[in-house]
Amino acid sequence: MPMMLPAAQAVVPFISTISNHYLILESEVICDIPGKAADAEWRASLDEFLSSIELALTGAGVAMQAKTMVFLNPEETVVHRYIVHLQLDGAFEPSKIAELLSNTAAEISLHTPEHRLKYSPCFTDQVVTFVIEAGV
């Protein structure tokens, strides 16, 4: 279970920042985890891993609905990636969301420099997509 807390720590602050300004109808987090990092203990607690992230988002009122998926990456890497899709309610300003994410990344890097926003966010209709990397 050691990877549950870091996953929530990597994802929740970014999503929470956006939820302070916009209503998030649904969040989807795809966890791209190095296969070598998923030992037997972690695999045995996979359901708890998934539900802990979803609970962190819905329980705190950050998103109305949340779903989490895991992709075990066969590449030789130690980097964990979290691909986040947020469906927002109503109109939003892409530049404001990009600024919010950038500010959150700068703030987080002061405490945990291994967590970073990988790319500029993408916008399609009412969906915002961004990627967070967390080195271990």
mmCIF file of C-alpha atoms in Angstrom:
data_model
loop_
_atom_site.group_PDB
_atom_site.id
_atom_site.type_symbol
_atom_site.label_atom_id
_atom_site.label_comp_id
_atom_site.label_asym_id
_atom_site.label_seq_id
_atom_site.Cartn_x
_atom_site.Cartn_y
_atom_site.Cartn_z
ATOM 1 C CA MET A 1 0.000 0.000 0.000
ATOM 2 C CA PRO A 2 2.905 2.462 -0.044
ATOM 3 C CA MET A 3 1.922 3.907 -3.438
ATOM 4 C CA MET A 4 -1.606 4.962 -2.494
ATOM 5 C CA LEU A 5 -0.724 8.070 -0.552
ATOM 6 C CA PRO A 6 1.779 9.414 -3.116
ATOM 7 C CA ALA A 7 -0.776 8.938 -5.895
ATOM 8 C CA ALA A 8 -3.385 10.979 -4.035
ATOM 9 C CA GLN A 9 -0.760 13.563 -3.075
ATOM 10 C CA ALA A 10 0.201 13.950 -6.721
ATOM 11 C CA VAL A 11 -3.306 14.244 -8.132
ATOM 12 C CA VAL A 12 -5.639 15.809 -5.566
ATOM 13 C CA PRO A 13 -3.980 19.264 -5.221
ATOM 14 C CA PHE A 14 -4.200 19.909 -8.965
ATOM 15 C CA ILE A 15 -7.825 18.822 -9.221
ATOM 16 C CA SER A 16 -8.762 20.612 -6.012
ATOM 17 C CA THR A 17 -7.342 23.885 -7.339
ATOM 18 C CA ILE A 18 -9.590 23.693 -10.384
ATOM 19 C CA SER A 19 -12.606 22.723 -8.271
ATOM 20 C CA ASN A 20 -12.182 25.944 -6.276
ATOM 21 C CA HIS A 21 -13.097 27.831 -9.460
ATOM 22 C CA TYR A 22 -15.187 25.440 -11.557
ATOM 23 C CA LEU A 23 -17.679 22.652 -10.921
ATOM 24 C CA ILE A 24 -16.130 19.312 -11.869
ATOM 25 C CA LEU A 25 -18.792 16.889 -13.012
ATOM 26 C CA GLU A 26 -16.446 13.957 -13.424
ATOM 27 C CA SER A 27 -12.781 13.242 -12.942
ATOM 28 C CA GLU A 28 -10.921 10.365 -14.499
ATOM 29 C CA VAL A 29 -7.389 9.528 -13.397
ATOM 30 C CA ILE A 30 -5.308 7.035 -15.344
ATOM 31 C CA CYS A 31 -2.336 5.924 -13.283
ATOM 32 C CA ASP A 32 0.596 4.920 -15.485
ATOM 33 C CA ILE A 33 2.644 2.884 -13.005
ATOM 34 C CA PRO A 34 5.949 1.135 -13.746
ATOM 35 C CA GLY A 35 5.230 -2.598 -13.745
ATOM 36 C CA LYS A 36 8.334 -3.262 -11.658
ATOM 37 C CA ALA A 37 6.943 -1.034 -8.895
ATOM 38 C CA ALA A 38 3.759 -3.070 -8.613
ATOM 39 C CA ASP A 39 4.929 -5.817 -6.293
ATOM 40 C CA ALA A 40 2.678 -8.571 -4.915
ATOM 41 C CA GLU A 41 1.618 -6.488 -1.885
ATOM 42 C CA TRP A 42 0.643 -3.563 -4.101
ATOM 43 C CA ARG A 43 -1.252 -5.782 -6.529
ATOM 44 C CA ALA A 44 -3.134 -7.378 -3.633
ATOM 45 C CA SER A 45 -4.341 -3.939 -2.547
ATOM 46 C CA LEU A 46 -5.177 -2.649 -6.036
ATOM 47 C CA ASP A 47 -8.879 -2.128 -5.269
ATOM 48 C CA GLU A 48 -7.952 -0.065 -2.228
ATOM 49 C CA PHE A 49 -5.503 1.951 -4.334
ATOM 50 C CA LEU A 50 -8.203 2.808 -6.846
ATOM 51 C CA SER A 51 -10.899 3.596 -4.292
ATOM 52 C CA SER A 52 -8.558 5.744 -2.168
ATOM 53 C CA ILE A 53 -8.040 8.192 -5.030
ATOM 54 C CA GLU A 54 -11.737 8.218 -5.905
ATOM 55 C CA LEU A 55 -12.679 8.778 -2.263
ATOM 56 C CA ALA A 56 -10.143 11.585 -1.919
ATOM 57 C CA LEU A 57 -11.805 13.357 -4.856
ATOM 58 C CA THR A 58 -15.481 12.717 -4.158
ATOM 59 C CA GLY A 59 -15.282 12.702 -0.353
ATOM 60 C CA ALA A 60 -13.666 16.120 -0.263
ATOM 61 C CA GLY A 61 -16.258 17.476 -2.687
ATOM 62 C CA VAL A 62 -13.625 18.055 -5.347
ATOM 63 C CA ALA A 63 -15.488 16.141 -8.064
ATOM 64 C CA MET A 64 -19.068 14.926 -8.269
ATOM 65 C CA GLN A 65 -17.954 11.583 -9.754
ATOM 66 C CA ALA A 66 -14.524 10.022 -9.983
ATOM 67 C CA LYS A 67 -13.038 6.984 -11.604
ATOM 68 C CA THR A 68 -9.502 5.699 -11.539
ATOM 69 C CA MET A 69 -7.731 3.206 -13.770
ATOM 70 C CA VAL A 70 -4.257 1.687 -13.632
ATOM 71 C CA PHE A 71 -1.974 0.957 -16.532
ATOM 72 C CA LEU A 72 1.073 -1.120 -15.580
ATOM 73 C CA ASN A 73 3.780 0.179 -17.859
ATOM 74 C CA PRO A 74 6.352 -2.413 -18.998
ATOM 75 C CA GLU A 75 9.004 0.271 -19.647
ATOM 76 C CA GLU A 76 12.114 0.467 -17.492
ATOM 77 C CA THR A 77 11.236 3.647 -15.622
ATOM 78 C CA VAL A 78 10.679 4.829 -12.081
ATOM 79 C CA VAL A 79 8.395 7.693 -13.094
ATOM 80 C CA HIS A 80 4.716 7.462 -12.231
ATOM 81 C CA ARG A 81 2.396 9.381 -14.548
ATOM 82 C CA TYR A 82 -1.142 10.430 -13.795
ATOM 83 C CA ILE A 83 -3.248 11.373 -16.807
ATOM 84 C CA VAL A 84 -6.176 13.443 -15.591
ATOM 85 C CA HIS A 85 -9.386 14.173 -17.523
ATOM 86 C CA LEU A 86 -11.844 16.593 -15.928
ATOM 87 C CA GLN A 87 -15.314 17.223 -17.298
ATOM 88 C CA LEU A 88 -16.323 20.720 -16.236
ATOM 89 C CA ASP A 89 -19.815 22.154 -15.970
ATOM 90 C CA GLY A 90 -20.375 25.287 -18.006
ATOM 91 C CA ALA A 91 -18.016 27.721 -19.636
ATOM 92 C CA PHE A 92 -14.423 28.037 -18.552
ATOM 93 C CA GLU A 93 -11.343 30.003 -19.547
ATOM 94 C CA PRO A 94 -8.535 27.735 -20.780
ATOM 95 C CA SER A 95 -5.904 30.354 -19.952
ATOM 96 C CA LYS A 96 -7.167 30.589 -16.365
ATOM 97 C CA ILE A 97 -7.070 26.806 -15.931
ATOM 98 C CA ALA A 98 -3.551 26.672 -17.392
ATOM 99 C CA GLU A 99 -2.500 29.401 -14.947
ATOM 100 C CA LEU A 100 -4.120 27.604 -11.984
ATOM 101 C CA LEU A 101 -2.328 24.361 -12.855
ATOM 102 C CA SER A 102 0.981 26.135 -13.377
ATOM 103 C CA ASN A 103 0.692 27.952 -10.024
ATOM 104 C CA THR A 104 -0.202 24.700 -8.257
ATOM 105 C CA ALA A 105 2.794 22.961 -9.853
ATOM 106 C CA ALA A 106 5.108 25.760 -8.686
ATOM 107 C CA GLU A 107 3.725 25.578 -5.150
ATOM 108 C CA ILE A 108 3.980 21.786 -4.983
ATOM 109 C CA SER A 109 7.544 21.808 -6.326
ATOM 110 C CA LEU A 110 8.628 23.722 -3.230
ATOM 111 C CA HIS A 111 7.716 20.725 -1.056
ATOM 112 C CA THR A 112 7.888 17.777 -3.436
ATOM 113 C CA PRO A 113 10.015 18.680 -6.468
ATOM 114 C CA GLU A 114 9.561 15.216 -7.970
ATOM 115 C CA HIS A 115 5.873 16.042 -8.695
ATOM 116 C CA ARG A 116 5.451 18.181 -11.773
ATOM 117 C CA LEU A 117 3.022 19.136 -14.475
ATOM 118 C CA LYS A 118 4.384 17.367 -17.550
ATOM 119 C CA TYR A 119 2.635 19.234 -20.382
ATOM 120 C CA SER A 120 0.388 22.222 -20.851
ATOM 121 C CA PRO A 121 -3.255 21.213 -20.402
ATOM 122 C CA CYS A 122 -5.380 20.288 -23.432
ATOM 123 C CA PHE A 123 -8.972 21.381 -23.858
ATOM 124 C CA THR A 124 -11.728 19.582 -25.795
ATOM 125 C CA ASP A 125 -15.317 20.730 -25.409
ATOM 126 C CA GLN A 126 -15.928 20.606 -21.637
ATOM 127 C CA VAL A 127 -12.939 18.359 -20.869
ATOM 128 C CA VAL A 128 -9.557 19.443 -19.528
ATOM 129 C CA THR A 129 -6.691 16.952 -19.793
ATOM 130 C CA PHE A 130 -3.291 17.210 -18.129
ATOM 131 C CA VAL A 131 -0.451 14.936 -17.065
ATOM 132 C CA ILE A 132 1.362 14.881 -13.739
ATOM 133 C CA GLU A 133 4.673 13.089 -13.300
ATOM 134 C CA ALA A 134 5.922 11.898 -9.960
ATOM 135 C CA GLY A 135 9.441 10.525 -9.731
ATOM 136 C CA VAL A 136 10.097 8.131 -6.910
#
